[in-house]
Coordinates of C-alpha atoms in Angstrom, one line a residue:
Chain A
X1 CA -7.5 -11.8 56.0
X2 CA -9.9 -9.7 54.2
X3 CA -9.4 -6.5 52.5
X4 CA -11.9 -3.6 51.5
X5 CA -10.9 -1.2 49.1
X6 CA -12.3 2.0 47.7
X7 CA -14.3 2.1 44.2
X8 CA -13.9 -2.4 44.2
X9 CA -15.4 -3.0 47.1
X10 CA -17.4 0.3 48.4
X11 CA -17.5 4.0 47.7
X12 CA -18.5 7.3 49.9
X13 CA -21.1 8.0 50.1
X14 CA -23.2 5.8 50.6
X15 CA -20.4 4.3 52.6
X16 CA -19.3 6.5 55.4
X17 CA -15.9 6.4 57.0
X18 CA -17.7 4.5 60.0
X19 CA -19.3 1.8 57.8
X20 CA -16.2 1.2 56.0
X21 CA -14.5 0.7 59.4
X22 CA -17.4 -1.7 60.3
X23 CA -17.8 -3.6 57.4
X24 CA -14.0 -4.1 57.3
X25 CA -14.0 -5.6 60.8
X26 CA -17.2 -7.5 60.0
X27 CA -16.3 -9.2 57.0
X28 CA -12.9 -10.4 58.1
X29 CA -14.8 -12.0 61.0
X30 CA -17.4 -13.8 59.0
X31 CA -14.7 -15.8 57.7
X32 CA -13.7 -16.7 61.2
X33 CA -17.8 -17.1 62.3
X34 CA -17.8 -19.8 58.7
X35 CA -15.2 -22.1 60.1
X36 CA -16.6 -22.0 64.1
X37 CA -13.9 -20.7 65.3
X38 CA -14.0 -17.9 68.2
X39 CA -12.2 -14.6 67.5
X40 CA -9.0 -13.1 69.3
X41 CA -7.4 -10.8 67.5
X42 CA -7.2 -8.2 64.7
X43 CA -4.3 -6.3 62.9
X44 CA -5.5 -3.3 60.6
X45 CA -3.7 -2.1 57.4
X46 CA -4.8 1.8 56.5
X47 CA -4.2 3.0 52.9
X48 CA -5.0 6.5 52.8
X49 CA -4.9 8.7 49.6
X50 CA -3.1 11.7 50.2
X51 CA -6.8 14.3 50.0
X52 CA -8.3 12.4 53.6
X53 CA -8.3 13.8 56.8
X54 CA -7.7 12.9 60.3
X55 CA -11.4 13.8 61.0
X56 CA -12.3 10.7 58.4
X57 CA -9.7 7.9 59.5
X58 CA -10.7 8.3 62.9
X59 CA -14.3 7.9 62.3
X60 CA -13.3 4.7 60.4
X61 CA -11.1 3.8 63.5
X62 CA -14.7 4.2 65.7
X63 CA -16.8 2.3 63.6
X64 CA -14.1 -0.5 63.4
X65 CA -14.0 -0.3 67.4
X66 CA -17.1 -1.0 67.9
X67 CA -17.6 -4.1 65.9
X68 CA -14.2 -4.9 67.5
X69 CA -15.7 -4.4 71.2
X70 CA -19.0 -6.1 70.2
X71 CA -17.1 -8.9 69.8
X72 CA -14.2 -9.1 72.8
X73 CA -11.9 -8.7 69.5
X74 CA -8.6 -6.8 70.7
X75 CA -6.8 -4.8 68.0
X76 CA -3.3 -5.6 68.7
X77 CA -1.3 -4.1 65.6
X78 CA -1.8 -1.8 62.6
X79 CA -0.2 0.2 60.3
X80 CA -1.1 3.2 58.1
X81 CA 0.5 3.4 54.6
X82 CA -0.3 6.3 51.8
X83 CA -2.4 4.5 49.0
X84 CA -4.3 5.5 45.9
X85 CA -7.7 4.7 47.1
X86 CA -9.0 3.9 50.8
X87 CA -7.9 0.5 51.9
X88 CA -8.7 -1.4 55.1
X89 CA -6.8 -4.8 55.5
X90 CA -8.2 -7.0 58.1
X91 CA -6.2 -9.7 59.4
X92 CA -8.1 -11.4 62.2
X93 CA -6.9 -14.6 64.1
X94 CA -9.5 -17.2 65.8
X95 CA -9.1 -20.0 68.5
X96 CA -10.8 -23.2 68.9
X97 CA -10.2 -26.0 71.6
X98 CA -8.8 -28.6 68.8
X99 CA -8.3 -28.3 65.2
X100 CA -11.0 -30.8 64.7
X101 CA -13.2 -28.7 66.6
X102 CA -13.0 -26.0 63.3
X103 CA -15.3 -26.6 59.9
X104 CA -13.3 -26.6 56.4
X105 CA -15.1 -26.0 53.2
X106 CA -14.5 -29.4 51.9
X107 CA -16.4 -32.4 54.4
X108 CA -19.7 -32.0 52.5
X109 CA -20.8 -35.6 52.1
X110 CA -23.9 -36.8 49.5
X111 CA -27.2 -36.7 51.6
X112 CA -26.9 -34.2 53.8
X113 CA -28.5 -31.5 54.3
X114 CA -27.7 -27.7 53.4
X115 CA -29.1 -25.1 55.1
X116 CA -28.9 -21.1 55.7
X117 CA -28.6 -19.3 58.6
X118 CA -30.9 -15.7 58.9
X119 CA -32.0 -14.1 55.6
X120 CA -30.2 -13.6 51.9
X121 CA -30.6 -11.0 49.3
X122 CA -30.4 -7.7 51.5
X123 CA -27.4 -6.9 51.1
X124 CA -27.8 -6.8 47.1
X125 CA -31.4 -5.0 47.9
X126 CA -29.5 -2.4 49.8
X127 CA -27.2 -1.7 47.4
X128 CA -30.1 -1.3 44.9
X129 CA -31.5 1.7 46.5
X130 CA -28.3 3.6 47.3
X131 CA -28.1 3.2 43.7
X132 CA -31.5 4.3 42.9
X133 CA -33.4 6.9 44.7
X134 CA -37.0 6.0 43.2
X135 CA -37.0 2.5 44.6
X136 CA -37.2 4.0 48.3
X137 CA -41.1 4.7 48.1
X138 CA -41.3 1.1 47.3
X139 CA -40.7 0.0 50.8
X140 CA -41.6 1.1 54.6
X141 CA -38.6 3.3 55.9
X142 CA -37.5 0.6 58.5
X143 CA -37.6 -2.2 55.8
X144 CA -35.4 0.2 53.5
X145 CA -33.3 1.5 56.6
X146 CA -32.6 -3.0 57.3
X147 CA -31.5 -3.6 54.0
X148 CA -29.5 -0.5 53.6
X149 CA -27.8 -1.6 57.3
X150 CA -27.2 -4.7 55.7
X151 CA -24.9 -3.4 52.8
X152 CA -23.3 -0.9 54.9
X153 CA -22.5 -2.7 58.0
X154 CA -23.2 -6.5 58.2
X155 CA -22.9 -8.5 60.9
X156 CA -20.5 -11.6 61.4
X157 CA -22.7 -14.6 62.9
X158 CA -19.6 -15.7 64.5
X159 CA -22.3 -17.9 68.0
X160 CA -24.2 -19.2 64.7
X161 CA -21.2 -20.1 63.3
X162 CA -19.9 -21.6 67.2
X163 CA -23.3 -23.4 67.2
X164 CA -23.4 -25.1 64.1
X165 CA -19.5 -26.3 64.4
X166 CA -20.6 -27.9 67.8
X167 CA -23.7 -29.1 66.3
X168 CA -21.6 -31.5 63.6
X169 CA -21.8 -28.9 60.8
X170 CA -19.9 -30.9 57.7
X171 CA -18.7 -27.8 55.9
X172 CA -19.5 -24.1 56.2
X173 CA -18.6 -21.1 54.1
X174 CA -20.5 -17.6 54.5
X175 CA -22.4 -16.5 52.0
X176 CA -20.0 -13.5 50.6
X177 CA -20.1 -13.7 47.0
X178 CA -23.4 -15.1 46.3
X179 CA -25.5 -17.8 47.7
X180 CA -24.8 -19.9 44.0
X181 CA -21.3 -19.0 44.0
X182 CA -20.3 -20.0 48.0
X183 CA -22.5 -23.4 47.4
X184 CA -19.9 -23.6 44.6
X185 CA -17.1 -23.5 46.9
X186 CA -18.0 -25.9 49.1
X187 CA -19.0 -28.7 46.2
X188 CA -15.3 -28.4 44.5
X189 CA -13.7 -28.1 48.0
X190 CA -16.2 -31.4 48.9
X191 CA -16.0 -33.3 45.4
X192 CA -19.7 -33.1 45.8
X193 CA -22.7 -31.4 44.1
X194 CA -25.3 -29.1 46.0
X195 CA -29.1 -29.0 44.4
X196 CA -31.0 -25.7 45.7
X197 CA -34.6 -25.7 46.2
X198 CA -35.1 -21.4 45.8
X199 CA -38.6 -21.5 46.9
X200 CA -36.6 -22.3 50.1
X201 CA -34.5 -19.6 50.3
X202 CA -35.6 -16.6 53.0
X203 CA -35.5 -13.6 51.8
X204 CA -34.9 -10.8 53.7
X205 CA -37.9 -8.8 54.6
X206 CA -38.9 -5.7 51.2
X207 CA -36.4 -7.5 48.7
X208 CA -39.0 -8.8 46.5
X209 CA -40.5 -5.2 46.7
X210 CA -37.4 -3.5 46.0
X211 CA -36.3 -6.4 43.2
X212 CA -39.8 -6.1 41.7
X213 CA -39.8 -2.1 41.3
X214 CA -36.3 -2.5 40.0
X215 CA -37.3 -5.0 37.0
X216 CA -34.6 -7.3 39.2
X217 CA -35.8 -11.1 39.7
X218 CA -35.8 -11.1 44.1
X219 CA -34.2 -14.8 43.5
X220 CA -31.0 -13.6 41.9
X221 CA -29.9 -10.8 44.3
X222 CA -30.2 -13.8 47.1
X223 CA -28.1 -16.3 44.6
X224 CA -25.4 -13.7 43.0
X225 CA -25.6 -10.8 45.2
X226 CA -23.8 -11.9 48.1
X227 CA -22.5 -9.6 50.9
X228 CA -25.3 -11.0 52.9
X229 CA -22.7 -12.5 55.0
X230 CA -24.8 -15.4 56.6
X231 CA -23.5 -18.8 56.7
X232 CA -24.1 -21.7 54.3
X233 CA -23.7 -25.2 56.3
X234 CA -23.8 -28.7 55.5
X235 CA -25.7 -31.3 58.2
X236 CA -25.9 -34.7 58.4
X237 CA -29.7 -35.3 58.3
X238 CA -29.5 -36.6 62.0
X239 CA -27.9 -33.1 63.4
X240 CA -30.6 -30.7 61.2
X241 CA -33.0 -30.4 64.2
X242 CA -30.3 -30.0 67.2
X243 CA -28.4 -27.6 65.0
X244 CA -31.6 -25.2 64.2
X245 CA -32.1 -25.1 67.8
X246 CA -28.4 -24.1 68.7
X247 CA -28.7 -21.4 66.2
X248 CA -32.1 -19.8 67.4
X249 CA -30.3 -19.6 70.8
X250 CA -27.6 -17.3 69.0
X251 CA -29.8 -15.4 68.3
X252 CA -30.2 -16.4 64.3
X253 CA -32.2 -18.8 62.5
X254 CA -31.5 -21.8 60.0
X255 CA -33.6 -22.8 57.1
X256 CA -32.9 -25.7 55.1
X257 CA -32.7 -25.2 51.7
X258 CA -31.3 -28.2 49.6
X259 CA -29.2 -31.4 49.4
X260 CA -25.4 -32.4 48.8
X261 CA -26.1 -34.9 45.6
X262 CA -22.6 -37.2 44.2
X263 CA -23.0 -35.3 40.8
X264 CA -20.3 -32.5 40.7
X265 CA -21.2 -28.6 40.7
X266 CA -24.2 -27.0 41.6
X267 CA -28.3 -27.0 40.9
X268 CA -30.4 -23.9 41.6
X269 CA -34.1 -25.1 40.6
X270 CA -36.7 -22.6 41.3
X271 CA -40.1 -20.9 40.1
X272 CA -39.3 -20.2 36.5
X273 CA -36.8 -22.4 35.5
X274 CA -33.5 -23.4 36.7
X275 CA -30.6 -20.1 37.8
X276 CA -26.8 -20.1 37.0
X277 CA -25.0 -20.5 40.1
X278 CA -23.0 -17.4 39.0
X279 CA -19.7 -17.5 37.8
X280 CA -17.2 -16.3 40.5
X281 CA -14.1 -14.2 40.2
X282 CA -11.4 -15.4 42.3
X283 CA -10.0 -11.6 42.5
X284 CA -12.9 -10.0 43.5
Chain B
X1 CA 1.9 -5.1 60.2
X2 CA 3.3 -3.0 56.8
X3 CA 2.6 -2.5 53.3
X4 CA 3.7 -1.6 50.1
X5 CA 1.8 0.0 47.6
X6 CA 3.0 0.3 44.1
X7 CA 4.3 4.2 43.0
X8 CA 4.1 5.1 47.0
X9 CA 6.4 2.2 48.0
X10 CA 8.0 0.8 44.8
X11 CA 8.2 0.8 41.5
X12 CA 8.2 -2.1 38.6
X13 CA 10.9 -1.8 37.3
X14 CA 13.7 -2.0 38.9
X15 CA 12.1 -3.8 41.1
X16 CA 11.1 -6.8 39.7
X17 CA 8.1 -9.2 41.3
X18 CA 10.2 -11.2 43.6
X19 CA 11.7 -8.3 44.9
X20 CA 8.3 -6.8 46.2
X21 CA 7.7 -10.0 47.8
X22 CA 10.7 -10.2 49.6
X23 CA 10.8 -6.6 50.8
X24 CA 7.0 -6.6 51.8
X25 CA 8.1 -9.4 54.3
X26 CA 11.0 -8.7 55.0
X27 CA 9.9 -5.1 56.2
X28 CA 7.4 -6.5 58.0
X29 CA 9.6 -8.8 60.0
X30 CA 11.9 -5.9 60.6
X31 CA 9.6 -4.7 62.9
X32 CA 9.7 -7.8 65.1
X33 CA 13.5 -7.3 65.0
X34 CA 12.9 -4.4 66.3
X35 CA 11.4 -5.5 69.5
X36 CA 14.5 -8.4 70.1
X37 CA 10.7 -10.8 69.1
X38 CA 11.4 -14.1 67.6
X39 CA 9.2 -14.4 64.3
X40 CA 6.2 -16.6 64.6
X41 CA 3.5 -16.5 61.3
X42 CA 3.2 -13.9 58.9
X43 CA -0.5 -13.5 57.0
X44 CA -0.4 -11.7 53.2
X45 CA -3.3 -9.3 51.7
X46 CA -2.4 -8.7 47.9
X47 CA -3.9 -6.4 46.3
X48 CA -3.9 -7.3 42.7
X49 CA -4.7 -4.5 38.8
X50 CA -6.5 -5.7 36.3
X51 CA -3.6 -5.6 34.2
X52 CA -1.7 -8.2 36.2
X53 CA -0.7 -11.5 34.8
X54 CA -0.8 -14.7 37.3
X55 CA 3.3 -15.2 36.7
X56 CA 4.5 -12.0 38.0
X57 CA 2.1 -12.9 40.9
X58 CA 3.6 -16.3 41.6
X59 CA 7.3 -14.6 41.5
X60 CA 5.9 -12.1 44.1
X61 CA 5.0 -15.3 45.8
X62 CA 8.3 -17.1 45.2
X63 CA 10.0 -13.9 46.6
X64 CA 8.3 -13.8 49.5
X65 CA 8.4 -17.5 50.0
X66 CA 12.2 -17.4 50.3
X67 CA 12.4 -14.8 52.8
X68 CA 9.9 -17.0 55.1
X69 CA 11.7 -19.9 54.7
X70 CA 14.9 -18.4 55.4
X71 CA 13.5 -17.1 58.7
X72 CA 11.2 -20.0 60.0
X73 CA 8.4 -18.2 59.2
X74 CA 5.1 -20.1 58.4
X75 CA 3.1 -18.0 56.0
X76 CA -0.8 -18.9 58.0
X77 CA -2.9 -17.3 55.8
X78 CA -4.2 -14.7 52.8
X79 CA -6.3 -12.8 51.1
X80 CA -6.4 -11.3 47.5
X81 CA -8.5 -8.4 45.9
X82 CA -8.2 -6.1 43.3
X83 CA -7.1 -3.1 43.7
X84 CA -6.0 0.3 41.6
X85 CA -2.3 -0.5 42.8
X86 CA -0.4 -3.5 43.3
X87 CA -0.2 -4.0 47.0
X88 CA 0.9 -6.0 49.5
X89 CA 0.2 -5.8 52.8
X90 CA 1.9 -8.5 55.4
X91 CA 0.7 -9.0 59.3
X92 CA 3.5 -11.2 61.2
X93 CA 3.3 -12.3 64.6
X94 CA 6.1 -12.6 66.7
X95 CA 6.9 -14.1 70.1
X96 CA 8.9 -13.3 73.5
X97 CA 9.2 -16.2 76.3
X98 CA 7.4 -13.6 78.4
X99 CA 6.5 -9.7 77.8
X100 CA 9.3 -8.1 79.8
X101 CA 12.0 -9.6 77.0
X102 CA 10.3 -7.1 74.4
X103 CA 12.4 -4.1 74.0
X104 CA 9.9 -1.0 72.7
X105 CA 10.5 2.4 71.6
X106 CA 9.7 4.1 74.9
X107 CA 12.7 3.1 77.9
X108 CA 15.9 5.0 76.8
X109 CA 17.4 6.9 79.6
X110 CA 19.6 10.0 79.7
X111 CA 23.4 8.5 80.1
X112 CA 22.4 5.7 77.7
X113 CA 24.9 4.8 74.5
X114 CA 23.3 4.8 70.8
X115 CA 24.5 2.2 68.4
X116 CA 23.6 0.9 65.1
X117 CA 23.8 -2.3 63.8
X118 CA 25.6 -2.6 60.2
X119 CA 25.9 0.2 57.7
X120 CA 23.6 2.7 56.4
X121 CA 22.7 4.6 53.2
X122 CA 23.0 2.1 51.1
X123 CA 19.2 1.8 50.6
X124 CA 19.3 5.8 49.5
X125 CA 22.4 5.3 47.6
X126 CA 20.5 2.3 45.8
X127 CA 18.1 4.1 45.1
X128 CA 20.0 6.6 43.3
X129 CA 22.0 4.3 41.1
X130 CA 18.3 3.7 39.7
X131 CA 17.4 7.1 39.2
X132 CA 20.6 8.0 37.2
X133 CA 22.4 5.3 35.1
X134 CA 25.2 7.8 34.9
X135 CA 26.4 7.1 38.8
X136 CA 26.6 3.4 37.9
X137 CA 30.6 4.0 36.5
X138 CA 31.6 5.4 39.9
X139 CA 31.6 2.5 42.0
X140 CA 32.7 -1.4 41.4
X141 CA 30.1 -3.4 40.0
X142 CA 29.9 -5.3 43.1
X143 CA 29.4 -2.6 45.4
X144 CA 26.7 -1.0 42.8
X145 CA 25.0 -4.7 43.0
X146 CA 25.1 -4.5 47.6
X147 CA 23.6 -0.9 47.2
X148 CA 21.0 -1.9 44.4
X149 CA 20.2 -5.5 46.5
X150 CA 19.9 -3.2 49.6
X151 CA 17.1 -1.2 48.3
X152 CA 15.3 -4.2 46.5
X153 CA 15.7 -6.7 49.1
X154 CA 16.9 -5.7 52.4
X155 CA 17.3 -8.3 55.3
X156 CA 15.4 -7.9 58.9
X157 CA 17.7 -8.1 61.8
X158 CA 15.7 -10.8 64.0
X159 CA 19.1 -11.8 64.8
X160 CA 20.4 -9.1 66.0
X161 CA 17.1 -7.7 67.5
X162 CA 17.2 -10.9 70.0
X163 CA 20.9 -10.7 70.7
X164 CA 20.0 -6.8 71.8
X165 CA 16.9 -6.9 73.4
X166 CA 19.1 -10.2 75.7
X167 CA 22.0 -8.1 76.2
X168 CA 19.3 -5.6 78.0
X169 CA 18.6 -2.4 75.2
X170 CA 16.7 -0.3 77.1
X171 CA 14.6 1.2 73.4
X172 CA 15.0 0.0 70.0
X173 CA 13.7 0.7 66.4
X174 CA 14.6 0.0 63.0
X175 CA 16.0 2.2 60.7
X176 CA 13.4 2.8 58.1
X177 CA 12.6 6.5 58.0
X178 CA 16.4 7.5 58.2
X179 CA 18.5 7.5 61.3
X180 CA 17.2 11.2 62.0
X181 CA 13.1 10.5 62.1
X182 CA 14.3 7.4 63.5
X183 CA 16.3 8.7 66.4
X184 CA 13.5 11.2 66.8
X185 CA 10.5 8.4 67.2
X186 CA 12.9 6.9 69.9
X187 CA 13.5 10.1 71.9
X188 CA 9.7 11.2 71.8
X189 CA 8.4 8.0 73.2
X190 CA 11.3 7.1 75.6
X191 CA 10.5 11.8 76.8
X192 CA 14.6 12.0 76.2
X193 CA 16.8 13.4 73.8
X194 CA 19.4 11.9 71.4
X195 CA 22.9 13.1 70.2
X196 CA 23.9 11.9 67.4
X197 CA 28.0 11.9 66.1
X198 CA 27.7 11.6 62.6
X199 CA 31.9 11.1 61.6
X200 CA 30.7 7.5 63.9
X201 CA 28.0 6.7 61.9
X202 CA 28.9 3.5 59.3
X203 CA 28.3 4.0 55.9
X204 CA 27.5 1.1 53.3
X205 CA 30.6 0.8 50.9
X206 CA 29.8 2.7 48.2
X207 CA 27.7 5.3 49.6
X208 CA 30.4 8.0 49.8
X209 CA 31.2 7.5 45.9
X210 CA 27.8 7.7 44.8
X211 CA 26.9 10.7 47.2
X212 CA 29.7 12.7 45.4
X213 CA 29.2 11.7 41.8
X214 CA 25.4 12.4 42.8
X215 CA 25.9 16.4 44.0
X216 CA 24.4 15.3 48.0
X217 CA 25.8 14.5 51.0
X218 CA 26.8 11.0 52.2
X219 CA 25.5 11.6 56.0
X220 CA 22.7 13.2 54.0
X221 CA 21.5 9.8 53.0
X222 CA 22.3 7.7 55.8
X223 CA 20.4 10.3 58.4
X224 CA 17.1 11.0 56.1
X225 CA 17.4 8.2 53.5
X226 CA 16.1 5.8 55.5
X227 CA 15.0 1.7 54.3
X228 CA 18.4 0.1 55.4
X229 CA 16.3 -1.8 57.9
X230 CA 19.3 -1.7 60.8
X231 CA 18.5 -1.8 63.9
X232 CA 18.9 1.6 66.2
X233 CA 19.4 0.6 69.8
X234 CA 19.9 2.2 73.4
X235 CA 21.9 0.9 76.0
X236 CA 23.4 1.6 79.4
X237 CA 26.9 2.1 79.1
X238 CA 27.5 -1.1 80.9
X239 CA 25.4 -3.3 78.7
X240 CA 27.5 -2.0 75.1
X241 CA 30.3 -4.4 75.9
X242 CA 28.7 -7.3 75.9
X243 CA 25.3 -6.6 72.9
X244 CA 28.5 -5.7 70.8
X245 CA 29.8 -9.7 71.0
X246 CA 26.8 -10.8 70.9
X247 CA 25.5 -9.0 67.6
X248 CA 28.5 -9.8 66.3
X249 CA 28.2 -13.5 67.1
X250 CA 24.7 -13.5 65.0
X251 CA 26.5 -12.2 62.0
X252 CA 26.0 -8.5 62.2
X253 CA 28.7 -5.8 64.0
X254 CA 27.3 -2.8 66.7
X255 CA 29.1 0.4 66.7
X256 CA 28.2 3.5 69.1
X257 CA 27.3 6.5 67.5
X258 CA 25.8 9.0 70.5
X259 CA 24.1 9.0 73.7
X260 CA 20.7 9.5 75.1
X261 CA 20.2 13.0 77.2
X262 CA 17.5 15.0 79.0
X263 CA 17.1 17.2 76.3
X264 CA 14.2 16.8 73.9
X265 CA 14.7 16.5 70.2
X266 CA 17.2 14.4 68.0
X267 CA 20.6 16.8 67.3
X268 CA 23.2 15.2 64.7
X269 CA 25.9 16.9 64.7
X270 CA 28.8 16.0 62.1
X271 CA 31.3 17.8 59.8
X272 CA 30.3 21.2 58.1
X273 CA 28.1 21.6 60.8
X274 CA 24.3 20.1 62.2
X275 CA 22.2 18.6 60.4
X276 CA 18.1 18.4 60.7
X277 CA 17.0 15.0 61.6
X278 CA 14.4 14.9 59.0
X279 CA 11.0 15.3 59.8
X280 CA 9.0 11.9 59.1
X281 CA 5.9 11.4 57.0
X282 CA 2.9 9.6 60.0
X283 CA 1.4 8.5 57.0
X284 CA 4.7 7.8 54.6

């Protein structure tokens, strides 16, 4: 269940009706992609303020259609409600062939390996120049047009997330609220503690640029921007190799980026000095 | 799936936490009564102020806790955000031993009976006993407290609904726009019309009283008020005998109040002449 919700979560513009359908979609699905599971389902909850048109909604409806029909995801139910802001509740429901078969946030286990599916800190990058209009000059159109996509309307890496559950993944969480943040999850739902090399971390393709003309340290949109919505996985050492292979055949990639360590909490040790993990709110 | 949104939906006070808990699932479930569907798992998206303490959460919880329990219903899964209302929006899943035993909105025939389960207008009468502390004298204490409890916590039918949609109802809805928009949302989707005979409609104990003492009109409330969560049904005239034992056997009473015709539109005709059935809010 995921909810997106005008002036907390987006606003339009940048956001149009479409993306917000999308996104909606999108990031309730990630959260099926982070646990392996396959999706079936959706039911949609519609808060509309009483100023929207039809026009509006059913744009939304198309943009949430297609992620929907992208991924063989039926939307069974819904319900439309006056609110006062824009509100699209997601509830999606996934299958798997076993319970086992499904990855928690909590089997992280010291020495093995964490690792990153794709590229982090677009989503933040994005954000950054719908906020500022001289940072687009900084960057070739197509790079600015990616990381733009990538705020508006992110895609769930729900084979990645298939692929890695198969391939022994120990824990998996997508990377919503920050890479330092979601590492946090999975050490307190683990009782573990994950050390982050950042020199490691992939950046997605003009977000130094865009970091670097915006006085912003490219590091910290990938560690406490979130949004990205890639998935952060755990690995024995023994299942890294077969697991990046799985995941380039979805059509992703996995970097590895640290280690789960016994010592509670979580280490991100980089060029400059160690970052906070970033403090999390649980009501976001 | 349904919601309510704080100011659109409810309002604190008189309803208290618990009370929005309760009704958000409770609602919710009323639509599976609806369709005779035995309850399955119910998923919960709060939406959550900033000025919102963690107790009157957990009492929204509790609330909504007891009416799962008290229904079988496992509660699978959540969500919570902020948001510039308090908000809860609940997705429950319901299940038929096969498709055909769901009852929808669209198969009344011409020559079928209308009934209603239980009594309405208490929701509306409720309501008014809020709005003006000057009604409160005109009725027992106990009946103020059924016509309050009705609008703060009414109960979903799944009883009722499965006895119904057994005993062969041809359409069914439940009554949460008022009898009128109701009726209407039946006759439109089922391409029939529906008379209504309002001296047969059953009103809540109470609802008379605080009608008068309140300057508007007792049928008034039942046929536009709407919220009573009762279940509106349509049945061959064969079928009435028997759906009548067996809603009364899970707890509940039927009584007939019209019949289904080839005439479009909802007519409720009563004493001092028609009424309008009300027209209905797609957005409410």
């Amino acid at each position: 269940v995921d909810a997106l919700v005008e002036r907390v979560h987006f606003r339009i513009p940048p956001f149009g009706p479409a993306d917000v359908g999308h996104k909606a979609l999108a990031v309730a699905l990630s959260d099926l992609a982070a646990m392996g599971a396959a999706p079936g389902e959706a039911y949609v909850q519609l808060g509309v303020p009483r100023d929207r048109g039809e026009d509006e909604l059913l744009e939304l409806a198309d943009g949430l259609a297609r992620v929907a029909a992208a991924h063989g995801v039926a939307v069974a139910g819904g319900d439309v409600t006056r609110a006062p802001a824009l509100l699209v509740a997601v509830t999606v429901v996934g299958e798997a062939e076993d319970p086992e078969a499904l990855v928690l946030r909590r089997g992280a286990r010291p020495g093995d390996v964490v690792a990153v599916t794709g590229e982090l800190g677009g989503a933040a990058a994005g954000l950054l120049l719908f906020e500022r209009a001289d940072l687009e000059s900084r960057v070739d159109a197509g790079v600015a047009a990616a990381l733009r996509g990538r705020q508006l309307a992110p895609e769930p890496r729900l084979r990645a997330g298939i692929a890695l559950a198969r391939a022994g993944a120990s824990s998996m969480i997508d990377v919503s609220d920050g890479l330092g943040a979601d590492a946090l999850h999975i050490a307190d739902a683990s009782g573990v503690g994950i050390d982050v090399d950042l020199e490691r971390v992939p950046l997605q393709a003009g977000v130094p640029e865009v970091a670097a003309a915006a006085g912003r340290d490219a590091l910290d949109l990938a560690t406490s921007g979130g949004e990205d919505y890639e998935l952060l996985v755990t690995l024995a050492p023994g299942a890294v190799q077969a697991a990046a292979e799985a995941v380039g055949e979805s059509g992703s990639n996995l970097t590895v980026i640290g280690v789960v360590t016994e010592v509670p909490g979580v280490r991100l040790a980089g060029p400059g000095g160690p970052r906070e993990p970033g403090g999390y709110d649980q009501l976001r």
